[in-house]
Amino acid sequence: MSSSAITRPLIGLTSYVERVRWGPWDKPAVLVPLTYVGAVERAGGEPVLLPSTGSARPEFVRSLDGLVVIGGNDINPETYGTERHPETTRVRERRDRSELEVLRDALDAKVPVLGICRGMQLLNVVRGGDLVQHLADSRPGDLHKRAPGVYT
């Protein structure tokens, strides 16, 4: 355990920045979909938000009992040495840099990591892999399609 005062495992959740509106505010905010938080809690963990601002200190990442790299937008292909495909959209370079740093720190410290969708792809990239940016080009007729952002 990371701390004797906390009895539940500390599980870091990566995040992302989006401009959002709530009440009278319209500002950039650090976000984690609530489904990730709830899943960690239901599994008995204590979720800890890691802002995607590059501010997560290596010693803090090393103190985690686990890390969940959440899903999201496309990874910038330059990260794995490839040119951007026309269908690759909405890359978040700051998020890529921040998550790569956190992921490297976690792996170096042997913190268990779960990558979900984009997170799994990022784990592949940090280990030296690359990605097929547009599956329809390599698997014509395959049913992999973009879906609205509603998942259960």
JSON list of N, CA and C in Angstrom, two decimals, residues 43-119:
[
{"chain": "A", "resi": 43, "resn": "ALA", "atom": "N", "xyz": [-14.13, -1.58, -8.00]},
{"chain": "A", "resi": 43, "resn": "ALA", "atom": "CA", "xyz": [-13.10, -2.61, -7.88]},
{"chain": "A", "resi": 43, "resn": "ALA", "atom": "C", "xyz": [-12.35, -2.52, -6.55]},
{"chain": "A", "resi": 44, "resn": "GLY", "atom": "N", "xyz": [-12.69, -1.52, -5.72]},
{"chain": "A", "resi": 44, "resn": "GLY", "atom": "CA", "xyz": [-12.07, -1.39, -4.41]},
{"chain": "A", "resi": 44, "resn": "GLY", "atom": "C", "xyz": [-10.90, -0.44, -4.36]},
{"chain": "A", "resi": 45, "resn": "GLY", "atom": "N", "xyz": [-10.65, 0.30, -5.44]},
{"chain": "A", "resi": 45, "resn": "GLY", "atom": "CA", "xyz": [-9.54, 1.24, -5.48]},
{"chain": "A", "resi": 45, "resn": "GLY", "atom": "C", "xyz": [-9.95, 2.65, -5.10]},
{"chain": "A", "resi": 46, "resn": "GLU", "atom": "N", "xyz": [-8.97, 3.47, -4.85]},
{"chain": "A", "resi": 46, "resn": "GLU", "atom": "CA", "xyz": [-9.15, 4.90, -4.58]},
{"chain": "A", "resi": 46, "resn": "GLU", "atom": "C", "xyz": [-8.66, 5.65, -5.81]},
{"chain": "A", "resi": 47, "resn": "PRO", "atom": "N", "xyz": [-9.58, 6.20, -6.65]},
{"chain": "A", "resi": 47, "resn": "PRO", "atom": "CA", "xyz": [-9.14, 6.87, -7.87]},
{"chain": "A", "resi": 47, "resn": "PRO", "atom": "C", "xyz": [-8.43, 8.19, -7.58]},
{"chain": "A", "resi": 48, "resn": "VAL", "atom": "N", "xyz": [-7.35, 8.43, -8.31]},
{"chain": "A", "resi": 48, "resn": "VAL", "atom": "CA", "xyz": [-6.57, 9.66, -8.17]},
{"chain": "A", "resi": 48, "resn": "VAL", "atom": "C", "xyz": [-6.41, 10.25, -9.56]},
{"chain": "A", "resi": 49, "resn": "LEU", "atom": "N", "xyz": [-6.90, 11.47, -9.75]},
{"chain": "A", "resi": 49, "resn": "LEU", "atom": "CA", "xyz": [-6.83, 12.16, -11.05]},
{"chain": "A", "resi": 49, "resn": "LEU", "atom": "C", "xyz": [-5.41, 12.67, -11.29]},
{"chain": "A", "resi": 50, "resn": "LEU", "atom": "N", "xyz": [-4.85, 12.34, -12.46]},
{"chain": "A", "resi": 50, "resn": "LEU", "atom": "CA", "xyz": [-3.54, 12.85, -12.86]},
{"chain": "A", "resi": 50, "resn": "LEU", "atom": "C", "xyz": [-3.76, 13.86, -13.98]},
{"chain": "A", "resi": 51, "resn": "PRO", "atom": "N", "xyz": [-3.65, 15.16, -13.68]},
{"chain": "A", "resi": 51, "resn": "PRO", "atom": "CA", "xyz": [-3.90, 16.17, -14.71]},
{"chain": "A", "resi": 51, "resn": "PRO", "atom": "C", "xyz": [-2.97, 15.99, -15.91]},
{"chain": "A", "resi": 52, "resn": "SER", "atom": "N", "xyz": [-3.50, 16.22, -17.09]},
{"chain": "A", "resi": 52, "resn": "SER", "atom": "CA", "xyz": [-2.72, 16.05, -18.33]},
{"chain": "A", "resi": 52, "resn": "SER", "atom": "C", "xyz": [-1.93, 17.30, -18.66]},
{"chain": "A", "resi": 53, "resn": "THR", "atom": "N", "xyz": [-1.40, 17.92, -17.62]},
{"chain": "A", "resi": 53, "resn": "THR", "atom": "CA", "xyz": [-0.64, 19.16, -17.80]},
{"chain": "A", "resi": 53, "resn": "THR", "atom": "C", "xyz": [0.86, 18.92, -17.70]},
{"chain": "A", "resi": 54, "resn": "GLY", "atom": "N", "xyz": [1.26, 17.67, -17.50]},
{"chain": "A", "resi": 54, "resn": "GLY", "atom": "CA", "xyz": [2.67, 17.37, -17.35]},
{"chain": "A", "resi": 54, "resn": "GLY", "atom": "C", "xyz": [3.18, 17.62, -15.95]},
{"chain": "A", "resi": 55, "resn": "SER", "atom": "N", "xyz": [2.27, 17.76, -14.98]},
{"chain": "A", "resi": 55, "resn": "SER", "atom": "CA", "xyz": [2.68, 18.11, -13.63]},
{"chain": "A", "resi": 55, "resn": "SER", "atom": "C", "xyz": [2.80, 16.91, -12.69]},
{"chain": "A", "resi": 56, "resn": "ALA", "atom": "N", "xyz": [2.52, 15.70, -13.16]},
{"chain": "A", "resi": 56, "resn": "ALA", "atom": "CA", "xyz": [2.62, 14.52, -12.30]},
{"chain": "A", "resi": 56, "resn": "ALA", "atom": "C", "xyz": [4.09, 14.21, -12.04]},
{"chain": "A", "resi": 57, "resn": "ARG", "atom": "N", "xyz": [4.50, 14.32, -10.79]},
{"chain": "A", "resi": 57, "resn": "ARG", "atom": "CA", "xyz": [5.90, 14.11, -10.44]},
{"chain": "A", "resi": 57, "resn": "ARG", "atom": "C", "xyz": [6.21, 12.62, -10.44]},
{"chain": "A", "resi": 58, "resn": "PRO", "atom": "N", "xyz": [7.39, 12.24, -10.93]},
{"chain": "A", "resi": 58, "resn": "PRO", "atom": "CA", "xyz": [7.75, 10.81, -11.00]},
{"chain": "A", "resi": 58, "resn": "PRO", "atom": "C", "xyz": [7.62, 10.08, -9.66]},
{"chain": "A", "resi": 59, "resn": "GLU", "atom": "N", "xyz": [8.00, 10.75, -8.56]},
{"chain": "A", "resi": 59, "resn": "GLU", "atom": "CA", "xyz": [7.91, 10.08, -7.26]},
{"chain": "A", "resi": 59, "resn": "GLU", "atom": "C", "xyz": [6.46, 9.81, -6.87]},
{"chain": "A", "resi": 60, "resn": "PHE", "atom": "N", "xyz": [5.54, 10.68, -7.30]},
{"chain": "A", "resi": 60, "resn": "PHE", "atom": "CA", "xyz": [4.12, 10.43, -7.02]},
{"chain": "A", "resi": 60, "resn": "PHE", "atom": "C", "xyz": [3.63, 9.25, -7.86]},
{"chain": "A", "resi": 61, "resn": "VAL", "atom": "N", "xyz": [3.99, 9.24, -9.13]},
{"chain": "A", "resi": 61, "resn": "VAL", "atom": "CA", "xyz": [3.58, 8.13, -10.00]},
{"chain": "A", "resi": 61, "resn": "VAL", "atom": "C", "xyz": [4.10, 6.81, -9.44]},
{"chain": "A", "resi": 62, "resn": "ARG", "atom": "N", "xyz": [5.33, 6.81, -8.95]},
{"chain": "A", "resi": 62, "resn": "ARG", "atom": "CA", "xyz": [5.92, 5.59, -8.36]},
{"chain": "A", "resi": 62, "resn": "ARG", "atom": "C", "xyz": [5.17, 5.14, -7.11]},
{"chain": "A", "resi": 63, "resn": "SER", "atom": "N", "xyz": [4.49, 6.06, -6.43]},
{"chain": "A", "resi": 63, "resn": "SER", "atom": "CA", "xyz": [3.78, 5.71, -5.20]},
{"chain": "A", "resi": 63, "resn": "SER", "atom": "C", "xyz": [2.40, 5.09, -5.47]},
{"chain": "A", "resi": 64, "resn": "LEU", "atom": "N", "xyz": [1.96, 5.11, -6.72]},
{"chain": "A", "resi": 64, "resn": "LEU", "atom": "CA", "xyz": [0.65, 4.54, -7.05]},
{"chain": "A", "resi": 64, "resn": "LEU", "atom": "C", "xyz": [0.69, 3.01, -6.98]},
{"chain": "A", "resi": 65, "resn": "ASP", "atom": "N", "xyz": [-0.47, 2.43, -6.70]},
{"chain": "A", "resi": 65, "resn": "ASP", "atom": "CA", "xyz": [-0.61, 0.98, -6.72]},
{"chain": "A", "resi": 65, "resn": "ASP", "atom": "C", "xyz": [-1.01, 0.47, -8.10]},
{"chain": "A", "resi": 66, "resn": "GLY", "atom": "N", "xyz": [-1.46, 1.37, -8.96]},
{"chain": "A", "resi": 66, "resn": "GLY", "atom": "CA", "xyz": [-1.83, 1.02, -10.32]},
{"chain": "A", "resi": 66, "resn": "GLY", "atom": "C", "xyz": [-2.11, 2.28, -11.12]},
{"chain": "A", "resi": 67, "resn": "LEU", "atom": "N", "xyz": [-2.10, 2.15, -12.42]},
{"chain": "A", "resi": 67, "resn": "LEU", "atom": "CA", "xyz": [-2.35, 3.27, -13.32]},
{"chain": "A", "resi": 67, "resn": "LEU", "atom": "C", "xyz": [-3.30, 2.83, -14.42]},
{"chain": "A", "resi": 68, "resn": "VAL", "atom": "N", "xyz": [-4.33, 3.64, -14.66]},
{"chain": "A", "resi": 68, "resn": "VAL", "atom": "CA", "xyz": [-5.24, 3.42, -15.78]},
{"chain": "A", "resi": 68, "resn": "VAL", "atom": "C", "xyz": [-5.03, 4.55, -16.77]},
{"chain": "A", "resi": 69, "resn": "VAL", "atom": "N", "xyz": [-4.61, 4.21, -17.98]},
{"chain": "A", "resi": 69, "resn": "VAL", "atom": "CA", "xyz": [-4.46, 5.19, -19.05]},
{"chain": "A", "resi": 69, "resn": "VAL", "atom": "C", "xyz": [-5.75, 5.12, -19.85]},
{"chain": "A", "resi": 70, "resn": "ILE", "atom": "N", "xyz": [-6.56, 6.18, -19.72]},
{"chain": "A", "resi": 70, "resn": "ILE", "atom": "CA", "xyz": [-7.92, 6.16, -20.25]},
{"chain": "A", "resi": 70, "resn": "ILE", "atom": "C", "xyz": [-7.96, 6.34, -21.76]},
{"chain": "A", "resi": 71, "resn": "GLY", "atom": "N", "xyz": [-9.13, 6.10, -22.33]},
{"chain": "A", "resi": 71, "resn": "GLY", "atom": "CA", "xyz": [-9.33, 6.25, -23.77]},
{"chain": "A", "resi": 71, "resn": "GLY", "atom": "C", "xyz": [-9.45, 7.70, -24.19]},
{"chain": "A", "resi": 72, "resn": "GLY", "atom": "N", "xyz": [-9.56, 7.92, -25.49]},
{"chain": "A", "resi": 72, "resn": "GLY", "atom": "CA", "xyz": [-9.70, 9.28, -25.99]},
{"chain": "A", "resi": 72, "resn": "GLY", "atom": "C", "xyz": [-9.33, 9.40, -27.44]},
{"chain": "A", "resi": 73, "resn": "ASN", "atom": "N", "xyz": [-8.85, 10.58, -27.79]},
{"chain": "A", "resi": 73, "resn": "ASN", "atom": "CA", "xyz": [-8.55, 10.93, -29.18]},
{"chain": "A", "resi": 73, "resn": "ASN", "atom": "C", "xyz": [-7.34, 10.19, -29.73]},
{"chain": "A", "resi": 74, "resn": "ASP", "atom": "N", "xyz": [-7.13, 10.38, -31.04]},
{"chain": "A", "resi": 74, "resn": "ASP", "atom": "CA", "xyz": [-5.99, 9.78, -31.72]},
{"chain": "A", "resi": 74, "resn": "ASP", "atom": "C", "xyz": [-4.67, 10.26, -31.12]},
{"chain": "A", "resi": 75, "resn": "ILE", "atom": "N", "xyz": [-3.68, 9.39, -31.15]},
{"chain": "A", "resi": 75, "resn": "ILE", "atom": "CA", "xyz": [-2.32, 9.74, -30.75]},
{"chain": "A", "resi": 75, "resn": "ILE", "atom": "C", "xyz": [-1.64, 10.38, -31.95]},
{"chain": "A", "resi": 76, "resn": "ASN", "atom": "N", "xyz": [-0.88, 11.45, -31.71]},
{"chain": "A", "resi": 76, "resn": "ASN", "atom": "CA", "xyz": [-0.17, 12.11, -32.79]},
{"chain": "A", "resi": 76, "resn": "ASN", "atom": "C", "xyz": [0.80, 11.11, -33.43]},
{"chain": "A", "resi": 77, "resn": "PRO", "atom": "N", "xyz": [0.65, 10.83, -34.74]},
{"chain": "A", "resi": 77, "resn": "PRO", "atom": "CA", "xyz": [1.52, 9.85, -35.41]},
{"chain": "A", "resi": 77, "resn": "PRO", "atom": "C", "xyz": [3.01, 10.21, -35.36]},
{"chain": "A", "resi": 78, "resn": "GLU", "atom": "N", "xyz": [3.33, 11.50, -35.21]},
{"chain": "A", "resi": 78, "resn": "GLU", "atom": "CA", "xyz": [4.73, 11.89, -35.08]},
{"chain": "A", "resi": 78, "resn": "GLU", "atom": "C", "xyz": [5.37, 11.24, -33.85]},
{"chain": "A", "resi": 79, "resn": "THR", "atom": "N", "xyz": [4.54, 10.91, -32.85]},
{"chain": "A", "resi": 79, "resn": "THR", "atom": "CA", "xyz": [5.02, 10.26, -31.64]},
{"chain": "A", "resi": 79, "resn": "THR", "atom": "C", "xyz": [5.66, 8.92, -31.95]},
{"chain": "A", "resi": 80, "resn": "TYR", "atom": "N", "xyz": [5.17, 8.24, -32.98]},
{"chain": "A", "resi": 80, "resn": "TYR", "atom": "CA", "xyz": [5.74, 6.94, -33.36]},
{"chain": "A", "resi": 80, "resn": "TYR", "atom": "C", "xyz": [6.36, 6.98, -34.75]},
{"chain": "A", "resi": 81, "resn": "GLY", "atom": "N", "xyz": [6.76, 8.19, -35.18]},
{"chain": "A", "resi": 81, "resn": "GLY", "atom": "CA", "xyz": [7.57, 8.35, -36.39]},
{"chain": "A", "resi": 81, "resn": "GLY", "atom": "C", "xyz": [6.85, 8.16, -37.71]},
{"chain": "A", "resi": 82, "resn": "THR", "atom": "N", "xyz": [5.58, 8.54, -37.77]},
{"chain": "A", "resi": 82, "resn": "THR", "atom": "CA", "xyz": [4.79, 8.37, -38.99]},
{"chain": "A", "resi": 82, "resn": "THR", "atom": "C", "xyz": [4.09, 9.68, -39.33]},
{"chain": "A", "resi": 83, "resn": "GLU", "atom": "N", "xyz": [3.83, 9.88, -40.61]},
{"chain": "A", "resi": 83, "resn": "GLU", "atom": "CA", "xyz": [3.06, 11.05, -41.02]},
{"chain": "A", "resi": 83, "resn": "GLU", "atom": "C", "xyz": [1.59, 10.84, -40.71]},
{"chain": "A", "resi": 84, "resn": "ARG", "atom": "N", "xyz": [0.90, 11.95, -40.52]},
{"chain": "A", "resi": 84, "resn": "ARG", "atom": "CA", "xyz": [-0.52, 11.90, -40.18]},
{"chain": "A", "resi": 84, "resn": "ARG", "atom": "C", "xyz": [-1.37, 11.50, -41.38]},
{"chain": "A", "resi": 85, "resn": "HIS", "atom": "N", "xyz": [-2.26, 10.53, -41.17]},
{"chain": "A", "resi": 85, "resn": "HIS", "atom": "CA", "xyz": [-3.24, 10.11, -42.16]},
{"chain": "A", "resi": 85, "resn": "HIS", "atom": "C", "xyz": [-4.36, 11.15, -42.18]},
{"chain": "A", "resi": 86, "resn": "PRO", "atom": "N", "xyz": [-4.99, 11.42, -43.33]},
{"chain": "A", "resi": 86, "resn": "PRO", "atom": "CA", "xyz": [-6.08, 12.41, -43.38]},
{"chain": "A", "resi": 86, "resn": "PRO", "atom": "C", "xyz": [-7.23, 12.11, -42.41]},
{"chain": "A", "resi": 87, "resn": "GLU", "atom": "N", "xyz": [-7.43, 10.85, -42.06]},
{"chain": "A", "resi": 87, "resn": "GLU", "atom": "CA", "xyz": [-8.51, 10.48, -41.14]},
{"chain": "A", "resi": 87, "resn": "GLU", "atom": "C", "xyz": [-8.11, 10.60, -39.66]},
{"chain": "A", "resi": 88, "resn": "THR", "atom": "N", "xyz": [-6.85, 10.88, -39.39]},
{"chain": "A", "resi": 88, "resn": "THR", "atom": "CA", "xyz": [-6.39, 11.04, -38.01]},
{"chain": "A", "resi": 88, "resn": "THR", "atom": "C", "xyz": [-6.78, 12.44, -37.56]},
{"chain": "A", "resi": 89, "resn": "THR", "atom": "N", "xyz": [-7.63, 12.51, -36.54]},
{"chain": "A", "resi": 89, "resn": "THR", "atom": "CA", "xyz": [-8.20, 13.79, -36.14]},
{"chain": "A", "resi": 89, "resn": "THR", "atom": "C", "xyz": [-8.00, 14.05, -34.65]},
{"chain": "A", "resi": 90, "resn": "ARG", "atom": "N", "xyz": [-8.15, 15.28, -34.29]},
{"chain": "A", "resi": 90, "resn": "ARG", "atom": "CA", "xyz": [-8.20, 15.75, -32.91]},
{"chain": "A", "resi": 90, "resn": "ARG", "atom": "C", "xyz": [-7.06, 15.24, -32.03]},
{"chain": "A", "resi": 91, "resn": "VAL", "atom": "N", "xyz": [-5.86, 15.28, -32.55]},
{"chain": "A", "resi": 91, "resn": "VAL", "atom": "CA", "xyz": [-4.72, 14.89, -31.71]},
{"chain": "A", "resi": 91, "resn": "VAL", "atom": "C", "xyz": [-4.53, 15.93, -30.61]},
{"chain": "A", "resi": 92, "resn": "ARG", "atom": "N", "xyz": [-4.05, 15.50, -29.48]},
{"chain": "A", "resi": 92, "resn": "ARG", "atom": "CA", "xyz": [-3.79, 16.37, -28.34]},
{"chain": "A", "resi": 92, "resn": "ARG", "atom": "C", "xyz": [-2.34, 16.16, -27.92]},
{"chain": "A", "resi": 93, "resn": "GLU", "atom": "N", "xyz": [-1.45, 16.98, -28.50]},
{"chain": "A", "resi": 93, "resn": "GLU", "atom": "CA", "xyz": [-0.01, 16.79, -28.29]},
{"chain": "A", "resi": 93, "resn": "GLU", "atom": "C", "xyz": [0.38, 16.93, -26.82]},
{"chain": "A", "resi": 94, "resn": "ARG", "atom": "N", "xyz": [-0.20, 17.87, -26.11]},
{"chain": "A", "resi": 94, "resn": "ARG", "atom": "CA", "xyz": [0.12, 18.04, -24.69]},
{"chain": "A", "resi": 94, "resn": "ARG", "atom": "C", "xyz": [-0.28, 16.79, -23.91]},
{"chain": "A", "resi": 95, "resn": "ARG", "atom": "N", "xyz": [-1.45, 16.25, -24.23]},
{"chain": "A", "resi": 95, "resn": "ARG", "atom": "CA", "xyz": [-1.89, 15.03, -23.56]},
{"chain": "A", "resi": 95, "resn": "ARG", "atom": "C", "xyz": [-0.95, 13.87, -23.89]},
{"chain": "A", "resi": 96, "resn": "ASP", "atom": "N", "xyz": [-0.57, 13.75, -25.16]},
{"chain": "A", "resi": 96, "resn": "ASP", "atom": "CA", "xyz": [0.36, 12.68, -25.55]},
{"chain": "A", "resi": 96, "resn": "ASP", "atom": "C", "xyz": [1.64, 12.77, -24.73]},
{"chain": "A", "resi": 97, "resn": "ARG", "atom": "N", "xyz": [2.24, 13.96, -24.67]},
{"chain": "A", "resi": 97, "resn": "ARG", "atom": "CA", "xyz": [3.50, 14.13, -23.93]},
{"chain": "A", "resi": 97, "resn": "ARG", "atom": "C", "xyz": [3.33, 13.77, -22.45]},
{"chain": "A", "resi": 98, "resn": "SER", "atom": "N", "xyz": [2.26, 14.29, -21.86]},
{"chain": "A", "resi": 98, "resn": "SER", "atom": "CA", "xyz": [2.01, 14.06, -20.44]},
{"chain": "A", "resi": 98, "resn": "SER", "atom": "C", "xyz": [1.80, 12.59, -20.14]},
{"chain": "A", "resi": 99, "resn": "GLU", "atom": "N", "xyz": [0.96, 11.92, -20.93]},
{"chain": "A", "resi": 99, "resn": "GLU", "atom": "CA", "xyz": [0.68, 10.51, -20.68]},
{"chain": "A", "resi": 99, "resn": "GLU", "atom": "C", "xyz": [1.90, 9.63, -20.96]},
{"chain": "A", "resi": 100, "resn": "LEU", "atom": "N", "xyz": [2.68, 9.96, -21.97]},
{"chain": "A", "resi": 100, "resn": "LEU", "atom": "CA", "xyz": [3.90, 9.20, -22.24]},
{"chain": "A", "resi": 100, "resn": "LEU", "atom": "C", "xyz": [4.86, 9.29, -21.06]},
{"chain": "A", "resi": 101, "resn": "GLU", "atom": "N", "xyz": [4.98, 10.48, -20.48]},
{"chain": "A", "resi": 101, "resn": "GLU", "atom": "CA", "xyz": [5.86, 10.68, -19.34]},
{"chain": "A", "resi": 101, "resn": "GLU", "atom": "C", "xyz": [5.37, 9.87, -18.13]},
{"chain": "A", "resi": 102, "resn": "VAL", "atom": "N", "xyz": [4.07, 9.96, -17.83]},
{"chain": "A", "resi": 102, "resn": "VAL", "atom": "CA", "xyz": [3.50, 9.22, -16.71]},
{"chain": "A", "resi": 102, "resn": "VAL", "atom": "C", "xyz": [3.65, 7.72, -16.94]},
{"chain": "A", "resi": 103, "resn": "LEU", "atom": "N", "xyz": [3.37, 7.29, -18.15]},
{"chain": "A", "resi": 103, "resn": "LEU", "atom": "CA", "xyz": [3.45, 5.87, -18.48]},
{"chain": "A", "resi": 103, "resn": "LEU", "atom": "C", "xyz": [4.89, 5.35, -18.34]},
{"chain": "A", "resi": 104, "resn": "ARG", "atom": "N", "xyz": [5.86, 6.10, -18.81]},
{"chain": "A", "resi": 104, "resn": "ARG", "atom": "CA", "xyz": [7.27, 5.69, -18.66]},
{"chain": "A", "resi": 104, "resn": "ARG", "atom": "C", "xyz": [7.65, 5.59, -17.18]},
{"chain": "A", "resi": 105, "resn": "ASP", "atom": "N", "xyz": [7.23, 6.60, -16.40]},
{"chain": "A", "resi": 105, "resn": "ASP", "atom": "CA", "xyz": [7.53, 6.58, -14.96]},
{"chain": "A", "resi": 105, "resn": "ASP", "atom": "C", "xyz": [6.91, 5.35, -14.30]},
{"chain": "A", "resi": 106, "resn": "ALA", "atom": "N", "xyz": [5.66, 5.05, -14.65]},
{"chain": "A", "resi": 106, "resn": "ALA", "atom": "CA", "xyz": [4.98, 3.89, -14.06]},
{"chain": "A", "resi": 106, "resn": "ALA", "atom": "C", "xyz": [5.66, 2.59, -14.46]},
{"chain": "A", "resi": 107, "resn": "LEU", "atom": "N", "xyz": [5.99, 2.46, -15.72]},
{"chain": "A", "resi": 107, "resn": "LEU", "atom": "CA", "xyz": [6.64, 1.23, -16.18]},
{"chain": "A", "resi": 107, "resn": "LEU", "atom": "C", "xyz": [8.02, 1.06, -15.55]},
{"chain": "A", "resi": 108, "resn": "ASP", "atom": "N", "xyz": [8.78, 2.16, -15.45]},
{"chain": "A", "resi": 108, "resn": "ASP", "atom": "CA", "xyz": [10.10, 2.10, -14.82]},
{"chain": "A", "resi": 108, "resn": "ASP", "atom": "C", "xyz": [10.00, 1.64, -13.36]},
{"chain": "A", "resi": 109, "resn": "ALA", "atom": "N", "xyz": [8.91, 2.06, -12.69]},
{"chain": "A", "resi": 109, "resn": "ALA", "atom": "CA", "xyz": [8.71, 1.71, -11.28]},
{"chain": "A", "resi": 109, "resn": "ALA", "atom": "C", "xyz": [7.95, 0.40, -11.11]},
{"chain": "A", "resi": 110, "resn": "LYS", "atom": "N", "xyz": [7.64, -0.25, -12.22]},
{"chain": "A", "resi": 110, "resn": "LYS", "atom": "CA", "xyz": [6.90, -1.52, -12.20]},
{"chain": "A", "resi": 110, "resn": "LYS", "atom": "C", "xyz": [5.51, -1.38, -11.57]},
{"chain": "A", "resi": 111, "resn": "VAL", "atom": "N", "xyz": [4.90, -0.19, -11.76]},
{"chain": "A", "resi": 111, "resn": "VAL", "atom": "CA", "xyz": [3.51, 0.02, -11.34]},
{"chain": "A", "resi": 111, "resn": "VAL", "atom": "C", "xyz": [2.63, -0.69, -12.36]},
{"chain": "A", "resi": 112, "resn": "PRO", "atom": "N", "xyz": [1.67, -1.51, -11.93]},
{"chain": "A", "resi": 112, "resn": "PRO", "atom": "CA", "xyz": [0.77, -2.16, -12.89]},
{"chain": "A", "resi": 112, "resn": "PRO", "atom": "C", "xyz": [-0.01, -1.13, -13.70]},
{"chain": "A", "resi": 113, "resn": "VAL", "atom": "N", "xyz": [-0.14, -1.38, -15.01]},
{"chain": "A", "resi": 113, "resn": "VAL", "atom": "CA", "xyz": [-0.79, -0.43, -15.93]},
{"chain": "A", "resi": 113, "resn": "VAL", "atom": "C", "xyz": [-1.91, -1.14, -16.67]},
{"chain": "A", "resi": 114, "resn": "LEU", "atom": "N", "xyz": [-3.05, -0.45, -16.78]},
{"chain": "A", "resi": 114, "resn": "LEU", "atom": "CA", "xyz": [-4.15, -0.88, -17.63]},
{"chain": "A", "resi": 114, "resn": "LEU", "atom": "C", "xyz": [-4.39, 0.22, -18.65]},
{"chain": "A", "resi": 115, "resn": "GLY", "atom": "N", "xyz": [-4.24, -0.10, -19.92]},
{"chain": "A", "resi": 115, "resn": "GLY", "atom": "CA", "xyz": [-4.52, 0.84, -20.99]},
{"chain": "A", "resi": 115, "resn": "GLY", "atom": "C", "xyz": [-5.86, 0.51, -21.62]},
{"chain": "A", "resi": 116, "resn": "ILE", "atom": "N", "xyz": [-6.74, 1.49, -21.69]},
{"chain": "A", "resi": 116, "resn": "ILE", "atom": "CA", "xyz": [-8.07, 1.28, -22.27]},
{"chain": "A", "resi": 116, "resn": "ILE", "atom": "C", "xyz": [-8.13, 2.03, -23.60]},
{"chain": "A", "resi": 117, "resn": "CYS", "atom": "N", "xyz": [-8.37, 1.31, -24.66]},
{"chain": "A", "resi": 117, "resn": "CYS", "atom": "CA", "xyz": [-8.50, 1.85, -26.02]},
{"chain": "A", "resi": 117, "resn": "CYS", "atom": "C", "xyz": [-7.26, 2.69, -26.36]},
{"chain": "A", "resi": 118, "resn": "ARG", "atom": "N", "xyz": [-7.37, 4.01, -26.36]},
{"chain": "A", "resi": 118, "resn": "ARG", "atom": "CA", "xyz": [-6.23, 4.87, -26.64]},
{"chain": "A", "resi": 118, "resn": "ARG", "atom": "C", "xyz": [-5.07, 4.55, -25.71]},
{"chain": "A", "resi": 119, "resn": "GLY", "atom": "N", "xyz": [-5.38, 4.25, -24.45]},
{"chain": "A", "resi": 119, "resn": "GLY", "atom": "CA", "xyz": [-4.34, 3.93, -23.48]},
{"chain": "A", "resi": 119, "resn": "GLY", "atom": "C", "xyz": [-3.55, 2.69, -23.86]}
]
